[in-house]
Amino acid sequence: MPPELPASLVLEQLLNGLQFGLMLFLLATGLTLVLGIMDVVNLAHGSLYMIGAYLAATLIPHTGSFWAGALLAVLATALLGVLLEVSVLRQLYSRDHLTQVLATFALILVFNEGVRMIWGPQALLLSVPPELSRPVRLFAALSYSAYRLTIIGVGLALAALLFLLIHRTRLGMWVRAGASNRAMAQAMGVPIRQVFTLVFGVGAGLCAVAGALLGPILAVQVGMGEHILILAFVVIVIGGIGSVKGALVGSLLVGIVDTAGRAFLPMLLVRLAPPEVASNLGPALASVLIYLLMALILFIRPEGLFPARA
Amino acid sequence: MIRRWLAGIAAGVLALVVLPAGAQPRTIKIGFVSTLSGGGAALGQDVLDGFNLALRHLNHRLGGLPVEVIVADDQLNPDVARTAVDRMLRRDRVDFVTGIIFSNVLLAVGDLVFENQTFYISPNAGPSEYAGEQCNQFFINVAWQNDNLHEAMGHYAQLKGYETLFILAPNYPAGRDALTGFKRFYKGRVIAEVYTRLGQLDYSAEIAQIRAARPKAVYAFYPGAMGVNFIKQYAEAGLMQQIPLLLPGFSADADVIRAVGKPMVGVFNSSHWALELFNPINRRFVEDFRRTYNRIPALYAAQGYDAALALDHGLRAVGGDLGRKAEFRRAILLGFDTTRGRVRFNKNGYPVQNYYLRQVVELPNGEILNRLRGTIFRNHGDAYVSRCRLPDVRP
């Protein structure tokens, strides 16, 4: 290890954290809205991410273009989300959380087994689009992956679009009204049922965006949704359930704290503790860092950073 | 009274009709527990497909006896595996157990199988525990001891003269064993030994550290989906051409190649088996596997195939008599013909065999697969056998 941390390495790790955080944001937005507005604990959210990635991996070779294939996959997953809401989720709104957890967990099993039957247990190939496979020189000392920069760009653009949608449109007003008080919003004439369906569809589409964009750097495989879903839940608990702003801040916090923890904590420990202790403690501490962060935030603000229901 | 006589006579007649040639041959029951769902499913499926292919080649008989295979999915969960194995031993009364991929799962069920005096024939998991003090007369691993492939790659890195290495593995027992095995044979300078969270998705932080540390080579042990994630990101960061990535065969076989594609071309890795090992068993295995399952077999499939061959060999040696357990074990340990040629075993049930260097290449027809590049170890055993107190097996 170099004795001094080069600034370019710190910057690179921050970009890595930002990129990871923005992808978590795409997953967490749908999850937080579904939980906040519809009051449904949807464990099958990760399955939509998996299906988005599988559809992208299938459609991209067919269309011959990464972006066309990814777009089709996003639309198809959104449609699947709408169908899922109408057929299954709608039956669960009036049930308690335990029933919802059981039913949506069953959906995970159904989707995993379905994907395995259609595509097989082997991971699929999904490559970085060739035009983005070269690194870009940002500064003299730092060149960064063009593909990861694109992910950051798409993530930021979608975050901005969602903010406009939620804070500047009538639909967004309905969504916010539904999140803060569903019964009152319904009484005031908000077409809650249609809003639910739409929100679920958009959430599913955002999952597919994350699935398609992460596919080239992560394994497109059965079960890929579960690992990332746990992180998405951490994000929405930190950010406050039902809040898109909370999801954004939470995702960036989790992404950056996790990346920085893995990158710098072991280096720090090496200076503070004997080598054996540092080599055992470093990875252990880095891997629980985001959960420590969650515990800390819950201790200070039990409702999360930006609770939707004030 | 008359009725009972009549019943007895009827039963006797029936027995004569059904069994004109004496006792009915016994069916051999195999309990096959493996990871068949989730992120490790590709591995379990490969072992199962290889095992089934061997049974087909043996006309669905082991040692001349008909076979029944009972399959269960352990979901990579030791508790689930324990329940499944318990049911197989007590309700189904299986004669053998096999199939487990992950060492932590095997370590959770091993005692159950051994206490029942049932053989566990391992097609994959090869924990150091069962190689040393806790070695067991009912355990045979047809593949390797967990450290072996890493030792081979450590030896290769040493031979190649890389002065500095950056090594990584997931933070769990097999990950720590892997890097211990690697360092047993690599004597150069390890500039960083990084342990990541089990199941970690994003490796950009570690890859940035690698770039900054500028090692002469990188060694990474990441099985299954973690391997796909790490290698994809290593390639995507443009490091494949700058810093050679050395891998154990687990992270560089058909399952990973299929998911990563072209960036894998050129990567060196270690294995006890290769597609083009020249012997009739391997040739038949590879050709029929590709035809039957329409994909290239990974090393796991060869191991599943060999597990069935081991059972067949042992059962033949005892003439299908399951009571002759010591002879069954002895026959297998003395050696039998596998997809890697004839392999013999140490007293702890682990193989003594060659380890090869392979390189991923792209064929003119666009197919990407491993090619044999040389032999790293000849007749290599494991580091723990001296601590095993079972008696030696001599011909």
XYZ file of C-alpha atoms in Angstrom:
705
model
C 0.000 0.000 0.000
C 1.257 3.478 -0.765
C 1.785 5.462 2.425
C -0.324 8.382 1.172
C -3.731 8.029 -0.412
C -3.606 9.476 -3.911
C -6.461 11.900 -4.544
C -7.309 10.114 -7.787
C -7.962 6.863 -5.881
C -10.266 8.629 -3.432
C -12.139 10.224 -6.333
C -12.393 6.928 -8.161
C -13.840 5.239 -5.088
C -16.361 8.065 -4.701
C -17.445 7.556 -8.321
C -17.754 3.821 -7.648
C -19.908 4.545 -4.614
C -22.036 6.995 -6.586
C -22.587 4.488 -9.383
C -23.531 1.692 -6.988
C -25.787 4.037 -5.010
C -27.656 5.251 -8.095
C -28.422 1.680 -9.135
C -29.722 0.966 -5.645
C -31.846 4.072 -6.007
C -33.612 2.674 -9.082
C -34.561 -0.416 -7.083
C -35.373 1.433 -3.888
C -37.726 3.989 -5.492
C -40.238 1.379 -6.578
C -39.927 -0.460 -3.286
C -40.390 2.627 -1.148
C -43.413 3.868 -3.131
C -45.112 0.475 -3.062
C -44.546 0.200 0.666
C -45.320 3.854 1.392
C -48.384 4.363 -0.781
C -49.892 0.917 -1.053
C -48.630 -0.302 2.320
C -47.524 -3.571 0.719
C -44.273 -5.307 1.638
C -43.261 -6.559 -1.777
C -40.416 -9.060 -1.502
C -40.844 -9.943 -5.178
C -39.414 -6.547 -6.163
C -36.001 -8.184 -6.621
C -37.573 -10.707 -8.993
C -38.611 -7.878 -11.307
C -34.973 -6.739 -11.351
C -33.941 -10.296 -12.273
C -36.574 -10.519 -14.998
C -35.497 -7.150 -16.377
C -31.916 -8.402 -16.640
C -32.953 -11.706 -18.231
C -35.178 -9.966 -20.762
C -32.364 -7.542 -21.572
C -29.897 -10.417 -22.018
C -32.374 -12.092 -24.370
C -33.575 -9.072 -26.315
C -30.228 -7.317 -26.807
C -28.772 -10.021 -29.090
C -32.121 -10.150 -30.947
C -32.311 -6.434 -31.643
C -28.569 -6.118 -32.177
C -28.472 -2.920 -30.149
C -27.845 -2.615 -26.432
C -30.074 0.408 -26.001
C -33.000 -0.871 -28.094
C -32.901 -4.233 -26.323
C -32.668 -2.615 -22.908
C -35.575 -0.287 -23.690
C -37.760 -3.185 -24.828
C -36.835 -5.111 -21.673
C -37.811 -2.138 -19.513
C -41.179 -1.770 -21.254
C -41.882 -5.501 -21.052
C -41.004 -5.617 -17.347
C -43.195 -2.585 -16.656
C -46.048 -4.371 -18.397
C -45.388 -7.477 -16.333
C -45.447 -5.288 -13.223
C -48.856 -3.921 -14.202
C -50.184 -7.434 -14.782
C -48.747 -8.564 -11.457
C -50.425 -5.679 -9.641
C -53.794 -6.336 -11.236
C -53.716 -10.108 -10.756
C -51.919 -10.707 -7.446
C -50.908 -7.600 -5.518
C -54.394 -6.105 -5.585
C -55.665 -9.010 -3.509
C -53.118 -8.224 -0.817
C -53.797 -4.552 -0.037
C -56.336 -5.290 2.683
C -54.302 -8.121 4.231
C -51.788 -7.835 7.047
C -48.049 -7.594 6.419
C -47.393 -11.225 7.278
C -49.741 -12.424 4.548
C -48.105 -10.018 2.113
C -44.640 -11.259 3.018
C -45.719 -14.873 2.565
C -47.478 -14.216 -0.729
C -44.689 -12.145 -2.249
C -42.089 -14.631 -1.010
C -44.075 -17.266 -2.876
C -43.797 -15.029 -5.937
C -39.984 -15.044 -5.572
C -40.020 -18.860 -5.670
C -42.381 -18.889 -8.653
C -40.269 -16.365 -10.594
C -36.970 -18.072 -9.746
C -38.278 -21.459 -10.808
C -39.932 -19.983 -13.900
C -36.706 -18.289 -15.004
C -34.799 -21.516 -14.375
C -37.263 -23.463 -16.511
C -37.095 -20.980 -19.384
C -33.401 -19.998 -19.371
C -31.754 -22.793 -17.340
C -29.602 -22.464 -14.209
C -26.508 -21.183 -16.048
C -25.743 -17.472 -15.930
C -26.454 -15.628 -19.182
C -24.043 -13.578 -21.230
C -24.637 -9.830 -21.295
C -21.728 -7.673 -22.409
C -20.861 -4.031 -22.123
C -21.885 -2.237 -25.354
C -18.717 -1.993 -27.475
C -18.858 1.805 -27.799
C -18.522 2.086 -24.001
C -15.960 -0.607 -23.370
C -13.016 1.784 -23.182
C -12.085 3.875 -20.166
C -12.426 7.658 -20.350
C -9.650 9.944 -19.126
C -11.233 12.344 -16.629
C -8.032 13.931 -15.317
C -4.383 13.309 -15.955
C -4.208 10.789 -13.126
C -7.678 9.281 -13.393
C -9.289 7.337 -16.177
C -12.670 5.865 -15.386
C -14.858 3.284 -17.059
C -17.071 4.834 -19.732
C -19.761 2.299 -18.964
C -19.884 3.108 -15.269
C -19.995 6.814 -16.135
C -22.975 6.089 -18.384
C -24.690 4.267 -15.515
C -24.128 7.326 -13.328
C -25.532 9.562 -16.070
C -28.642 7.441 -16.606
C -29.167 7.142 -12.846
C -28.930 10.910 -12.321
C -31.214 11.615 -15.292
C -33.858 9.206 -14.023
C -33.608 10.632 -10.514
C -34.173 14.140 -11.908
C -37.074 12.929 -14.044
C -38.700 11.260 -11.039
C -38.375 14.449 -9.021
C -40.072 16.459 -11.737
C -42.774 13.817 -12.025
C -43.450 13.685 -8.312
C -43.110 17.356 -7.417
C -44.303 19.108 -10.564
C -47.177 17.027 -11.990
C -50.712 16.199 -10.942
C -49.875 12.513 -10.952
C -46.983 13.222 -8.607
C -49.301 15.135 -6.330
C -51.629 12.144 -6.198
C -48.714 9.857 -5.424
C -47.547 12.133 -2.602
C -51.099 12.433 -1.298
C -51.477 8.650 -1.374
C -48.207 8.217 0.488
C -49.049 10.628 3.282
C -52.689 9.635 3.819
C -54.333 7.108 1.578
C -57.877 7.299 2.959
C -57.971 11.081 2.806
C -56.551 11.131 -0.716
C -59.219 8.688 -1.833
C -61.924 10.796 -0.208
C -60.618 13.840 -2.112
C -61.169 12.040 -5.397
C -57.708 10.720 -6.213
C -58.126 7.609 -8.417
C -56.013 5.581 -6.024
C -56.489 2.256 -7.754
C -55.168 3.510 -11.093
C -52.350 5.368 -9.351
C -51.339 2.128 -7.617
C -51.223 0.215 -10.876
C -49.190 2.938 -12.530
C -46.753 3.254 -9.630
C -46.232 -0.480 -9.597
C -45.609 -0.509 -13.344
C -43.125 2.360 -13.122
C -41.383 0.664 -10.175
C -41.069 -2.532 -12.189
C -39.697 -0.571 -15.147
C -37.059 1.087 -12.943
C -36.060 -2.354 -11.655
C -35.569 -3.436 -15.233
C -33.417 -0.352 -15.939
C -31.177 -1.397 -13.049
C -31.208 -5.021 -14.231
C -30.294 -4.140 -17.809
C -27.587 -1.650 -16.803
C -26.037 -3.884 -14.143
C -26.287 -7.016 -16.314
C -22.970 -6.348 -18.084
C -21.090 -6.015 -14.776
C -23.012 -8.508 -12.615
C -23.988 -12.142 -13.142
C -27.359 -12.497 -14.872
C -28.444 -15.477 -12.852
C -31.350 -16.960 -10.931
C -31.402 -15.514 -7.432
C -29.670 -12.264 -8.432
C -32.632 -10.286 -7.080
C -32.434 -11.418 -3.478
C -28.979 -10.057 -2.589
C -29.693 -6.635 -3.957
C -33.192 -6.539 -2.430
C -31.706 -6.658 1.075
C -29.637 -3.572 0.259
C -32.708 -1.861 -1.200
C -34.584 -2.475 2.054
C -31.699 -0.974 4.029
C -31.893 2.054 1.745
C -35.594 2.674 2.254
C -35.378 2.179 6.006
C -32.591 4.767 6.129
C -34.340 7.153 3.751
C -37.805 6.891 5.245
C -40.544 4.750 3.798
C -42.589 6.294 0.991
C -40.152 9.086 0.188
C -38.363 9.259 -3.147
C -36.014 11.911 -1.806
C -35.258 9.584 1.103
C -34.594 6.749 -1.333
C -32.100 8.902 -3.239
C -30.241 10.112 -0.159
C -30.346 6.638 1.399
C -29.026 4.971 -1.760
C -26.156 7.393 -2.123
C -25.283 7.039 1.557
C -25.337 3.246 1.363
C -23.422 3.157 -1.931
C -20.695 5.534 -0.802
C -20.371 4.253 2.776
C -20.190 0.650 1.564
C -17.612 1.371 -1.145
C -15.530 3.715 0.978
C -15.680 1.283 3.905
C -14.357 -1.567 1.799
C -11.731 0.637 0.219
C -10.375 2.656 3.113
C -11.285 0.917 6.355
C -8.705 -1.895 5.956
C -6.014 0.700 5.108
C -6.929 2.686 8.195
C -6.915 -0.367 10.434
C -3.501 -1.447 9.208
C -2.115 1.739 10.711
C -4.024 1.448 13.969
C -3.908 -2.255 14.816
C -1.497 -5.205 14.510
C -1.631 -6.876 11.051
C -3.480 -10.082 12.093
C -6.160 -8.108 13.902
C -6.480 -5.696 10.997
C -6.777 -8.445 8.388
C -9.566 -10.144 10.324
C -11.364 -7.057 11.549
C -11.173 -5.055 8.309
C -13.409 -7.200 6.078
C -15.777 -8.002 8.940
C -16.232 -4.351 9.859
C -16.508 -3.181 6.242
C -19.269 -5.685 5.551
C -21.415 -4.580 8.492
C -20.767 -0.883 8.022
C -24.025 -0.141 6.206
C -26.002 -1.973 8.877
C -24.233 0.088 11.523
C -25.189 3.169 9.529
C -28.803 1.986 9.448
C -28.831 1.342 13.191
C -27.336 4.749 13.871
C -29.863 6.569 11.699
C -32.762 4.649 13.207
C -31.470 5.573 16.645
C -31.453 9.283 15.809
C -34.490 9.300 13.522
C -36.667 6.192 13.990
C -38.814 7.103 10.955
C -35.819 7.400 8.634
C -34.313 10.591 7.213
C -37.299 11.814 5.187
C -40.471 10.114 6.378
C -43.408 10.509 3.973
C -45.971 10.558 6.749
C -45.029 13.535 8.840
C -56.082 -72.460 9.119
C -56.909 -73.597 5.621
C -57.008 -70.016 4.534
C -53.528 -69.397 5.888
C -52.214 -72.453 4.045
C -53.840 -71.313 0.882
C -52.317 -67.875 1.311
C -48.920 -69.450 1.890
C -49.223 -71.657 -1.157
C -50.391 -68.750 -3.274
C -47.469 -66.650 -2.104
C -45.097 -69.487 -2.877
C -46.502 -69.970 -6.356
C -46.361 -66.258 -6.961
C -42.750 -66.155 -5.836
C -41.923 -68.976 -8.225
C -43.658 -67.231 -11.091
C -42.088 -63.846 -10.445
C -38.637 -65.067 -9.487
C -37.796 -68.058 -11.585
C -34.080 -67.513 -11.055
C -33.866 -67.118 -7.283
C -33.577 -63.868 -5.297
C -34.558 -60.610 -6.890
C -31.556 -58.315 -7.497
C -31.410 -55.499 -5.007
C -31.810 -51.909 -6.161
C -28.999 -49.525 -5.214
C -30.498 -46.330 -3.793
C -28.481 -43.140 -4.155
C -29.339 -39.989 -2.227
C -28.257 -37.063 -4.407
C -28.245 -33.803 -2.410
C -26.996 -30.762 -4.277
C -27.444 -27.045 -4.789
C -30.044 -26.921 -7.542
C -31.594 -23.492 -6.988
C -30.255 -19.960 -6.452
C -26.820 -18.645 -7.387
C -25.043 -22.018 -7.088
C -27.571 -23.911 -9.213
C -25.374 -24.079 -12.306
C -22.766 -26.037 -10.330
C -25.230 -28.547 -8.894
C -26.913 -29.012 -12.259
C -23.548 -29.766 -13.888
C -22.745 -32.428 -11.288
C -26.232 -33.943 -11.606
C -26.088 -33.993 -15.412
C -22.633 -35.591 -15.329
C -23.811 -38.184 -12.801
C -26.891 -39.030 -14.883
C -24.826 -39.292 -18.061
C -22.534 -41.838 -16.383
C -25.580 -43.839 -15.253
C -26.839 -43.863 -18.829
C -23.434 -45.071 -20.041
C -23.593 -47.815 -17.393
C -27.097 -48.875 -18.562
C -28.589 -47.508 -15.328
C -26.707 -50.083 -13.294
C -23.954 -49.728 -10.712
C -21.856 -52.823 -10.175
C -24.480 -54.688 -12.193
C -27.356 -53.693 -9.888
C -30.276 -51.461 -10.903
C -30.123 -47.923 -9.542
C -32.644 -45.524 -8.097
C -31.543 -41.896 -7.612
C -33.399 -39.689 -5.133
C -32.633 -36.026 -5.792
C -32.975 -33.197 -3.269
C -32.093 -29.500 -3.472
C -30.110 -28.180 -0.488
C -30.707 -24.529 -1.510
C -27.136 -23.857 -0.285
C -28.589 -24.072 3.210
C -26.978 -26.463 5.729
C -30.268 -26.900 7.642
C -32.204 -27.826 4.511
C -29.458 -30.286 3.562
C -29.547 -31.877 7.012
C -33.290 -32.431 6.834
C -33.028 -33.890 3.324
C -30.178 -36.240 4.251
C -31.924 -37.347 7.435
C -35.049 -38.227 5.448
C -33.015 -40.080 2.819
C -31.190 -42.145 5.421
C -34.181 -42.984 7.578
C -37.199 -43.077 5.302
C -35.726 -43.888 1.896
C -32.882 -45.964 3.399
C -30.426 -44.893 0.717
C -27.215 -46.888 0.320
C -25.009 -43.949 -0.659
C -25.133 -40.173 -0.438
C -23.465 -37.860 -2.952
C -23.860 -34.540 -4.778
C -22.999 -31.723 -2.339
C -21.256 -28.682 -3.844
C -20.410 -26.436 -0.897
C -18.122 -27.390 1.976
C -20.196 -25.633 4.633
C -23.200 -27.738 3.585
C -21.175 -30.946 3.588
C -19.708 -30.237 7.029
C -23.261 -29.885 8.364
C -24.399 -33.319 7.144
C -21.199 -35.395 7.194
C -21.595 -36.779 10.740
C -25.201 -37.809 9.993
C -24.101 -39.910 7.018
C -20.988 -41.366 8.672
C -22.801 -42.329 11.905
C -25.248 -44.276 9.783
C -22.249 -46.169 8.333
C -23.203 -44.913 4.895
C -20.601 -43.800 2.363
C -20.523 -40.190 1.263
C -18.962 -40.005 -2.225
C -18.080 -36.349 -2.738
C -18.186 -35.034 -6.304
C -17.050 -31.551 -5.221
C -16.828 -30.290 -1.630
C -13.413 -31.260 -0.225
C -13.008 -29.566 3.159
C -9.658 -29.749 4.937
C -11.483 -30.966 8.076
C -12.231 -34.341 6.469
C -8.677 -34.587 5.112
C -6.902 -34.303 8.464
C -7.870 -35.200 12.048
C -11.539 -35.727 11.228
C -10.905 -38.001 8.242
C -13.502 -40.752 8.030
C -13.630 -44.251 6.610
C -17.011 -43.456 5.040
C -15.767 -40.425 3.110
C -14.300 -40.466 -0.389
C -13.801 -37.387 -2.563
C -13.390 -38.172 -6.270
C -12.480 -34.591 -7.225
C -9.839 -32.826 -5.086
C -9.133 -31.397 -1.664
C -10.301 -27.743 -1.457
C -6.739 -26.349 -1.395
C -5.453 -28.283 -4.416
C -6.391 -26.050 -7.341
C -5.163 -22.985 -5.444
C -1.886 -24.715 -4.616
C -1.448 -25.449 -8.313
C -2.002 -21.827 -9.264
C 0.352 -20.687 -6.478
C 3.004 -22.990 -7.866
C 2.389 -21.654 -11.377
C 2.715 -18.035 -10.177
C 5.981 -19.014 -8.495
C 7.317 -20.741 -11.628
C 6.276 -17.809 -13.748
C 8.293 -15.525 -11.477
C 5.670 -12.898 -10.683
C 7.430 -10.805 -8.012
C 4.286 -9.342 -6.487
C 0.717 -10.592 -6.234
C -2.587 -9.143 -5.162
C -4.822 -11.973 -3.896
C -8.540 -11.965 -3.117
C -11.219 -14.336 -1.832
C -14.585 -14.171 -0.103
C -14.454 -13.962 3.678
C -15.517 -17.520 4.633
C -13.627 -20.710 5.555
C -13.130 -22.007 1.993
C -11.970 -18.522 0.930
C -9.336 -18.403 3.665
C -8.301 -22.001 2.832
C -7.968 -21.043 -0.824
C -5.497 -18.240 -0.176
C -3.645 -20.374 2.385
C -3.300 -23.060 -0.294
C -2.115 -20.485 -2.814
C 0.517 -19.081 -0.437
C 1.732 -22.584 0.407
C 3.371 -22.655 -3.035
C 3.777 -19.001 -3.968
C 6.853 -17.628 -2.265
C 6.939 -14.154 -3.796
C 5.579 -11.017 -2.165
C 1.830 -10.816 -1.523
C 1.232 -7.068 -1.493
C -2.388 -7.356 -0.456
C -4.608 -10.169 0.741
C -8.192 -8.962 0.532
C -11.237 -10.750 1.902
C -14.592 -9.555 0.616
C -18.100 -10.133 1.886
C -19.609 -13.480 0.850
C -22.061 -12.773 -1.964
C -20.664 -9.294 -2.640
C -21.977 -7.808 -5.896
C -19.798 -4.836 -6.676
C -15.997 -5.134 -6.761
C -15.147 -1.672 -8.048
C -13.528 -0.691 -4.731
C -11.204 -3.711 -4.781
C -10.436 -3.245 -8.477
C -9.477 0.380 -7.880
C -7.121 -0.804 -5.142
C -5.577 -3.340 -7.514
C -5.000 -0.633 -10.103
C -3.341 1.587 -7.512
C -1.201 -1.201 -6.040
C 0.181 -2.302 -9.451
C 0.913 -5.955 -8.713
C 2.573 -8.151 -11.351
C -0.473 -10.458 -11.259
C -3.774 -10.973 -9.459
C -5.120 -14.215 -8.019
C -8.827 -14.358 -7.211
C -10.892 -17.231 -5.863
C -14.548 -16.487 -6.499
C -16.857 -19.435 -7.156
C -20.144 -19.248 -9.091
C -21.944 -15.920 -9.406
C -19.294 -14.038 -7.396
C -16.722 -15.156 -9.974
C -18.866 -13.936 -12.837
C -19.312 -10.569 -11.099
C -15.630 -10.129 -10.260
C -14.306 -11.187 -13.676
C -16.837 -9.106 -15.615
C -15.882 -6.049 -13.616
C -12.141 -6.762 -13.833
C -12.487 -6.972 -17.617
C -14.781 -3.962 -17.784
C -12.190 -1.919 -15.865
C -9.748 -2.724 -18.673
C -7.330 -4.579 -16.394
C -7.317 -7.930 -18.248
C -4.673 -6.682 -20.662
C -2.666 -4.785 -18.033
C -2.398 -7.151 -15.053
C -2.726 -10.919 -15.654
C -5.621 -12.456 -13.735
C -4.845 -15.951 -12.468
C -7.787 -18.120 -11.496
C -8.549 -21.555 -10.107
C -10.503 -23.752 -12.553
C -13.715 -23.096 -10.604
C -13.699 -19.464 -11.672
C -12.728 -20.091 -15.279
C -14.734 -23.015 -16.587
C -17.639 -23.316 -19.004
C -20.226 -21.873 -16.598
C -18.250 -18.659 -16.056
C -17.043 -18.411 -19.658
C -20.642 -18.589 -20.884
C -21.553 -15.597 -18.724
C -18.450 -13.459 -19.306
C -17.688 -14.239 -22.964
C -14.772 -12.821 -24.936
C -12.978 -10.983 -22.100
C -12.101 -14.402 -20.643
C -9.930 -15.285 -23.637
C -6.297 -15.682 -22.608
C -6.888 -16.320 -18.902
C -4.752 -19.026 -17.270
C -6.285 -21.341 -14.705
C -5.624 -24.606 -12.885
C -7.641 -27.803 -12.983
C -7.419 -31.525 -12.336
C -9.445 -32.153 -15.497
C -9.564 -30.759 -19.021
C -11.801 -31.243 -22.046
C -9.048 -32.808 -24.140
C -7.437 -35.141 -21.590
C -6.642 -38.064 -23.799
C -8.413 -41.189 -22.622
C -11.452 -43.086 -23.932
C -13.644 -42.348 -20.876
C -13.099 -38.598 -21.129
C -13.654 -38.589 -24.859
C -16.965 -40.386 -24.544
C -17.981 -38.183 -21.602
C -17.228 -34.905 -23.395
C -18.819 -35.912 -26.692
C -21.987 -37.308 -25.169
C -22.315 -34.500 -22.645
C -22.208 -31.889 -25.395
C -24.698 -33.836 -27.487
C -27.092 -34.585 -24.614
C -27.142 -31.255 -22.800
C -26.159 -28.984 -25.657
C -23.418 -27.204 -23.720
C -19.745 -27.607 -22.897
C -19.211 -29.471 -19.611
C -17.440 -27.659 -16.781
C -15.152 -29.543 -14.398
C -18.122 -30.101 -12.061
C -19.822 -32.278 -14.682
C -16.705 -34.447 -15.001
C -16.680 -34.819 -11.212
C -20.338 -35.939 -11.184
C -19.510 -38.446 -13.900
C -16.539 -39.746 -11.898
C -18.649 -40.091 -8.715
C -20.877 -42.580 -10.546
C -17.814 -44.402 -11.932
C -16.395 -44.688 -8.390
C -19.632 -46.266 -7.143
C -19.671 -48.658 -10.075
C -16.059 -49.668 -9.531
C -16.484 -50.222 -5.787
C -19.695 -52.200 -6.167
C -18.176 -54.383 -8.866
C -15.263 -55.192 -6.570
C -17.605 -56.495 -3.858
C -19.947 -58.218 -6.314
C -22.801 -55.929 -5.321
C -22.561 -57.009 -1.665
C -23.171 -53.822 0.313
C -22.086 -55.454 3.546
C -18.435 -55.592 2.459
C -17.835 -51.917 3.220
C -14.107 -52.072 3.904
C -13.470 -53.859 0.621
C -15.667 -51.377 -1.225
C -13.607 -48.495 0.114
C -10.302 -50.249 -0.474
C -11.173 -50.983 -4.104
C -11.918 -47.339 -4.829
C -8.884 -45.992 -2.974
C -6.543 -48.315 -4.848
C -7.654 -46.593 -7.995
C -10.116 -46.705 -10.847
C -10.441 -45.273 -14.335
C -11.941 -41.777 -14.429
C -12.302 -38.948 -16.927
C -8.721 -38.084 -15.878
C -7.348 -41.552 -16.461
C -6.566 -43.875 -13.567
C -6.679 -42.082 -10.220
C -5.661 -43.505 -6.861
C -6.397 -42.111 -3.431
C -4.736 -41.416 -0.105
C -5.943 -43.065 3.093
C -8.055 -39.963 3.869
C -10.131 -40.611 0.730
C -8.682 -37.711 -1.278
C -7.127 -38.235 -4.720
C -3.465 -38.257 -5.657
C -3.440 -36.883 -9.179
C -2.054 -34.459 -11.727
C -3.003 -30.793 -11.821
C -2.952 -29.013 -15.143
C -2.553 -25.512 -16.459
C -5.325 -24.467 -18.824
C -5.860 -21.344 -20.874
C -9.135 -19.958 -22.188
C -9.011 -19.668 -25.983
C -11.375 -18.705 -28.763
C -11.653 -21.250 -31.553
C -11.996 -20.169 -35.202
C -15.713 -21.072 -35.040
C -16.215 -18.564 -32.214
C -16.455 -21.137 -29.441
C -14.667 -20.118 -26.240
C -13.244 -22.919 -24.113
C -10.264 -24.091 -22.069
C -7.192 -25.617 -23.692
C -4.600 -27.700 -21.879
C -1.273 -25.875 -21.589
C 0.820 -28.080 -19.332
C 1.098 -30.041 -16.109
C 1.707 -28.125 -12.874
C 1.814 -31.016 -10.388
C 2.264 -34.718 -10.944
C 0.748 -37.205 -8.464
C -0.053 -34.452 -6.018
C -1.882 -35.254 -2.773
C -3.039 -32.877 -0.059
C -1.337 -31.127 2.845
C -3.459 -32.688 5.582
C -3.204 -36.448 5.002
C -0.380 -36.904 7.529
C -2.809 -35.892 10.289
C -5.340 -38.573 9.290
C -5.148 -41.614 11.605
C -6.871 -44.130 9.333
C -4.729 -47.142 8.334
C -2.765 -46.944 5.083
C -4.227 -48.637 2.038
C -1.748 -50.857 0.197
C -2.357 -53.087 -2.783
